[in-house]
């Protein structure tokens, strides 16, 4: 390998539950409005139009128990989501083959600068400032599908300071995990290390410094965070 003129960036590595080895992250794709009740609360039609995607940066993901409140926003929302971590990729993946590409699953939060997102929507501008900021994607340890299978149902929930704020079920997704992978692979060539955040149920809301956020997906895991 040739030398680099500046230090090469470190790979982004996420914990795998019960293992010393970690999961290396390549890209992070996120699905918008994948639960009907959340689409409605955001003022959109929940009909089954094709899913749309946006991205976070690989290094926005991390394992940790702290979410540092970001700069440049005064309205930062939580969105609890099922996270898929891919062991294999490809283009034009069939729905029937899609789940065989998944290494494992985790619980994640798609933290969003909602004020910046609202402004971007009004001005037809991109969402990166709202979605792809530092520490915007805390995730739990990845649980291998070899251990838990491919969850189709299971409560998806999030509490702030002990009060339930989000409560849904994986079976309420408009587009299933297999369908998301298939659709995503019609636009992008997926590869090992790609991570997909699959959308959030209703109940999104703002956090403030000092909040304790605890969230989970039954059968997958839990994540607890202090907003700092
Ligand atoms: Mn989201």
GROMACS .gro file of C-alpha atoms and ligand atoms in nm:
model
  229
    1UNK     CA    1   0.000   0.000   0.000
    2UNK     CA    2   0.125   0.351  -0.080
    3UNK     CA    3   0.186   0.594   0.203
    4UNK     CA    4  -0.066   0.869   0.271
    5UNK     CA    5   0.016   1.241   0.283
    6UNK     CA    6  -0.196   1.288   0.595
    7UNK     CA    7  -0.296   1.025   0.853
    8UNK     CA    8  -0.555   0.791   0.696
    9UNK     CA    9  -0.898   0.813   0.864
   10UNK     CA   10  -0.974   0.532   1.104
   11UNK     CA   11  -1.244   0.287   1.000
   12UNK     CA   12  -1.575   0.322   1.186
   13UNK     CA   13  -1.630   0.012   1.399
   14UNK     CA   14  -1.943  -0.089   1.589
   15UNK     CA   15  -1.975  -0.346   1.865
   16UNK     CA   16  -2.126  -0.688   1.801
   17UNK     CA   17  -2.308  -0.829   2.100
   18UNK     CA   18  -2.106  -1.096   2.278
   19UNK     CA   19  -1.809  -1.082   2.040
   20UNK     CA   20  -1.460  -0.935   2.044
   21UNK     CA   21  -1.475  -0.869   1.669
   22UNK     CA   22  -1.643  -0.548   1.557
   23UNK     CA   23  -1.855  -0.452   1.256
   24UNK     CA   24  -1.689  -0.212   1.008
   25UNK     CA   25  -1.924   0.053   0.866
   26UNK     CA   26  -1.908   0.153   0.499
   27UNK     CA   27  -2.219   0.362   0.425
   28UNK     CA   28  -2.531   0.458   0.620
   29UNK     CA   29  -2.867   0.473   0.444
   30UNK     CA   30  -3.186   0.585   0.614
   31UNK     CA   31  -3.548   0.539   0.509
   32UNK     CA   32  -3.793   0.828   0.539
   33UNK     CA   33  -4.154   0.790   0.657
   34UNK     CA   34  -4.175   0.413   0.685
   35UNK     CA   35  -4.450   0.396   0.947
   36UNK     CA   36  -4.793   0.530   0.851
   37UNK     CA   37  -4.861   0.695   1.187
   38UNK     CA   38  -4.530   0.887   1.168
   39UNK     CA   39  -4.597   0.996   0.806
   40UNK     CA   40  -4.933   1.133   0.923
   41UNK     CA   41  -4.782   1.318   1.222
   42UNK     CA   42  -4.532   1.482   0.985
   43UNK     CA   43  -4.816   1.598   0.760
   44UNK     CA   44  -4.774   1.345   0.480
   45UNK     CA   45  -4.989   1.089   0.302
   46UNK     CA   46  -4.915   0.740   0.438
   47UNK     CA   47  -5.001   0.567   0.109
   48UNK     CA   48  -4.756   0.309  -0.015
   49UNK     CA   49  -4.549   0.516  -0.253
   50UNK     CA   50  -4.193   0.390  -0.307
   51UNK     CA   51  -3.963   0.445  -0.007
   52UNK     CA   52  -3.717   0.734  -0.024
   53UNK     CA   53  -3.368   0.739   0.117
   54UNK     CA   54  -3.121   0.979   0.268
   55UNK     CA   55  -2.781   0.920   0.425
   56UNK     CA   56  -2.584   0.979   0.735
   57UNK     CA   57  -2.205   0.960   0.741
   58UNK     CA   58  -2.044   0.638   0.858
   59UNK     CA   59  -1.869   0.823   1.140
   60UNK     CA   60  -2.201   0.963   1.269
   61UNK     CA   61  -2.267   0.613   1.409
   62UNK     CA   62  -2.128   0.511   1.745
   63UNK     CA   63  -2.179   0.294   2.050
   64UNK     CA   64  -2.210   0.499   2.363
   65UNK     CA   65  -2.433   0.617   2.644
   66UNK     CA   66  -2.417   0.991   2.570
   67UNK     CA   67  -2.572   1.202   2.295
   68UNK     CA   68  -2.402   1.541   2.279
   69UNK     CA   69  -2.661   1.809   2.191
   70UNK     CA   70  -2.548   1.944   1.853
   71UNK     CA   71  -2.466   2.299   1.753
   72UNK     CA   72  -2.683   2.512   1.525
   73UNK     CA   73  -3.021   2.377   1.637
   74UNK     CA   74  -3.270   2.435   1.914
   75UNK     CA   75  -3.514   2.158   1.811
   76UNK     CA   76  -3.345   1.818   1.804
   77UNK     CA   77  -3.576   1.517   1.776
   78UNK     CA   78  -3.529   1.149   1.860
   79UNK     CA   79  -3.641   0.878   1.614
   80UNK     CA   80  -3.598   0.519   1.736
   81UNK     CA   81  -3.533   0.276   1.451
   82UNK     CA   82  -3.447  -0.082   1.364
   83UNK     CA   83  -3.094  -0.086   1.222
   84UNK     CA   84  -2.978  -0.345   0.968
   85UNK     CA   85  -2.610  -0.423   0.918
   86UNK     CA   86  -2.519  -0.592   0.590
   87UNK     CA   87  -2.270  -0.876   0.551
   88UNK     CA   88  -2.312  -0.885   0.173
   89UNK     CA   89  -2.417  -0.640  -0.093
   90UNK     CA   90  -2.500  -0.623  -0.460
   91UNK     CA   91  -2.716  -0.433  -0.708
   92UNK     CA   92  -3.063  -0.534  -0.816
   93UNK     CA   93  -3.115  -0.762  -0.516
   94UNK     CA   94  -3.444  -0.953  -0.525
   95UNK     CA   95  -3.679  -0.923  -0.227
   96UNK     CA   96  -3.653  -1.302  -0.175
   97UNK     CA   97  -3.271  -1.281  -0.149
   98UNK     CA   98  -3.251  -0.961   0.054
   99UNK     CA   99  -3.252  -1.092   0.411
  100UNK     CA  100  -2.967  -1.333   0.333
  101UNK     CA  101  -2.747  -1.020   0.300
  102UNK     CA  102  -2.810  -0.908   0.659
  103UNK     CA  103  -2.541  -0.976   0.918
  104UNK     CA  104  -2.745  -0.852   1.212
  105UNK     CA  105  -2.972  -0.597   1.370
  106UNK     CA  106  -2.946  -0.320   1.628
  107UNK     CA  107  -3.151  -0.044   1.787
  108UNK     CA  108  -3.055   0.305   1.677
  109UNK     CA  109  -3.170   0.664   1.707
  110UNK     CA  110  -3.185   0.884   1.397
  111UNK     CA  111  -3.133   1.215   1.579
  112UNK     CA  112  -3.261   1.500   1.363
  113UNK     CA  113  -3.219   1.877   1.378
  114UNK     CA  114  -3.590   1.923   1.307
  115UNK     CA  115  -3.569   2.301   1.275
  116UNK     CA  116  -3.303   2.270   1.005
  117UNK     CA  117  -3.497   1.991   0.836
  118UNK     CA  118  -3.818   2.198   0.831
  119UNK     CA  119  -3.626   2.486   0.674
  120UNK     CA  120  -3.464   2.255   0.417
  121UNK     CA  121  -3.803   2.109   0.322
  122UNK     CA  122  -3.953   2.458   0.273
  123UNK     CA  123  -3.659   2.566   0.056
  124UNK     CA  124  -3.630   2.233  -0.133
  125UNK     CA  125  -3.276   2.194  -0.003
  126UNK     CA  126  -3.094   1.872   0.097
  127UNK     CA  127  -3.119   1.728   0.446
  128UNK     CA  128  -2.757   1.662   0.543
  129UNK     CA  129  -2.734   1.944   0.798
  130UNK     CA  130  -3.048   1.804   0.963
  131UNK     CA  131  -2.951   1.438   0.957
  132UNK     CA  132  -2.578   1.378   0.907
  133UNK     CA  133  -2.425   1.568   1.197
  134UNK     CA  134  -2.177   1.453   1.461
  135UNK     CA  135  -2.301   1.174   1.688
  136UNK     CA  136  -2.643   1.178   1.518
  137UNK     CA  137  -2.664   0.798   1.511
  138UNK     CA  138  -2.609   0.619   1.841
  139UNK     CA  139  -2.671   0.245   1.807
  140UNK     CA  140  -2.678  -0.056   2.035
  141UNK     CA  141  -2.445  -0.352   1.982
  142UNK     CA  142  -2.535  -0.541   1.665
  143UNK     CA  143  -2.699  -0.877   1.732
  144UNK     CA  144  -2.619  -1.139   1.465
  145UNK     CA  145  -2.914  -1.267   1.262
  146UNK     CA  146  -2.756  -1.609   1.310
  147UNK     CA  147  -2.870  -1.577   1.672
  148UNK     CA  148  -3.206  -1.394   1.654
  149UNK     CA  149  -3.320  -1.456   1.298
  150UNK     CA  150  -3.487  -1.177   1.100
  151UNK     CA  151  -3.741  -0.999   1.322
  152UNK     CA  152  -4.078  -0.931   1.156
  153UNK     CA  153  -4.268  -0.822   1.465
  154UNK     CA  154  -4.163  -0.671   1.796
  155UNK     CA  155  -4.238  -0.358   1.995
  156UNK     CA  156  -4.038  -0.049   1.897
  157UNK     CA  157  -4.040   0.199   2.182
  158UNK     CA  158  -3.866   0.505   2.326
  159UNK     CA  159  -3.893   0.667   2.668
  160UNK     CA  160  -3.776   1.014   2.771
  161UNK     CA  161  -3.720   1.049   3.146
  162UNK     CA  162  -3.928   0.739   3.206
  163UNK     CA  163  -4.231   0.849   3.000
  164UNK     CA  164  -4.322   0.650   2.691
  165UNK     CA  165  -4.298   0.873   2.382
  166UNK     CA  166  -4.278   0.633   2.092
  167UNK     CA  167  -4.458   0.301   2.074
  168UNK     CA  168  -4.489   0.099   1.756
  169UNK     CA  169  -4.422  -0.244   1.616
  170UNK     CA  170  -4.194  -0.370   1.343
  171UNK     CA  171  -4.502  -0.516   1.175
  172UNK     CA  172  -4.626  -0.157   1.111
  173UNK     CA  173  -4.350  -0.078   0.862
  174UNK     CA  174  -4.487   0.036   0.526
  175UNK     CA  175  -4.182  -0.123   0.355
  176UNK     CA  176  -4.036  -0.437   0.512
  177UNK     CA  177  -3.662  -0.480   0.569
  178UNK     CA  178  -3.637  -0.712   0.266
  179UNK     CA  179  -3.825  -0.465   0.046
  180UNK     CA  180  -3.604  -0.178   0.166
  181UNK     CA  181  -3.286  -0.364   0.071
  182UNK     CA  182  -3.428  -0.459  -0.269
  183UNK     CA  183  -3.541  -0.103  -0.345
  184UNK     CA  184  -3.219   0.055  -0.215
  185UNK     CA  185  -3.015  -0.181  -0.434
  186UNK     CA  186  -3.197  -0.052  -0.742
  187UNK     CA  187  -3.033   0.287  -0.681
  188UNK     CA  188  -2.702   0.195  -0.518
  189UNK     CA  189  -2.460  -0.097  -0.525
  190UNK     CA  190  -2.471  -0.221  -0.169
  191UNK     CA  191  -2.166  -0.374  -0.003
  192UNK     CA  192  -2.059  -0.544   0.319
  193UNK     CA  193  -2.051  -0.287   0.597
  194UNK     CA  194  -2.352  -0.091   0.475
  195UNK     CA  195  -2.595   0.001   0.751
  196UNK     CA  196  -2.963   0.081   0.696
  197UNK     CA  197  -3.186   0.269   0.940
  198UNK     CA  198  -3.542   0.164   0.863
  199UNK     CA  199  -3.761   0.454   0.977
  200UNK     CA  200  -3.942   0.548   1.295
  201UNK     CA  201  -4.295   0.510   1.435
  202UNK     CA  202  -4.504   0.804   1.557
  203UNK     CA  203  -4.428   1.006   1.867
  204UNK     CA  204  -4.111   1.188   1.767
  205UNK     CA  205  -4.026   1.488   1.979
  206UNK     CA  206  -3.756   1.714   2.110
  207UNK     CA  207  -3.487   1.643   2.367
  208UNK     CA  208  -3.310   1.888   2.593
  209UNK     CA  209  -2.980   1.862   2.776
  210UNK     CA  210  -3.007   1.634   3.075
  211UNK     CA  211  -3.279   1.412   2.929
  212UNK     CA  212  -3.249   1.037   2.976
  213UNK     CA  213  -3.351   0.855   2.659
  214UNK     CA  214  -3.408   0.481   2.674
  215UNK     CA  215  -3.529   0.290   2.370
  216UNK     CA  216  -3.552  -0.063   2.247
  217UNK     CA  217  -3.686  -0.318   2.009
  218UNK     CA  218  -3.818  -0.639   2.160
  219UNK     CA  219  -3.603  -0.929   2.045
  220UNK     CA  220  -3.319  -0.702   1.931
  221UNK     CA  221  -3.190  -0.489   2.218
  222UNK     CA  222  -3.197  -0.167   2.413
  223UNK     CA  223  -3.008   0.161   2.414
  224UNK     CA  224  -2.986   0.420   2.692
  225UNK     CA  225  -2.852   0.771   2.638
  226UNK     CA  226  -2.799   1.088   2.837
  227UNK     CA  227  -2.840   1.409   2.638
  228UNK     CA  228  -2.530   1.610   2.729
  229LIG    MN1  229  -3.555   0.847   1.069
   0.00000   0.00000   0.00000
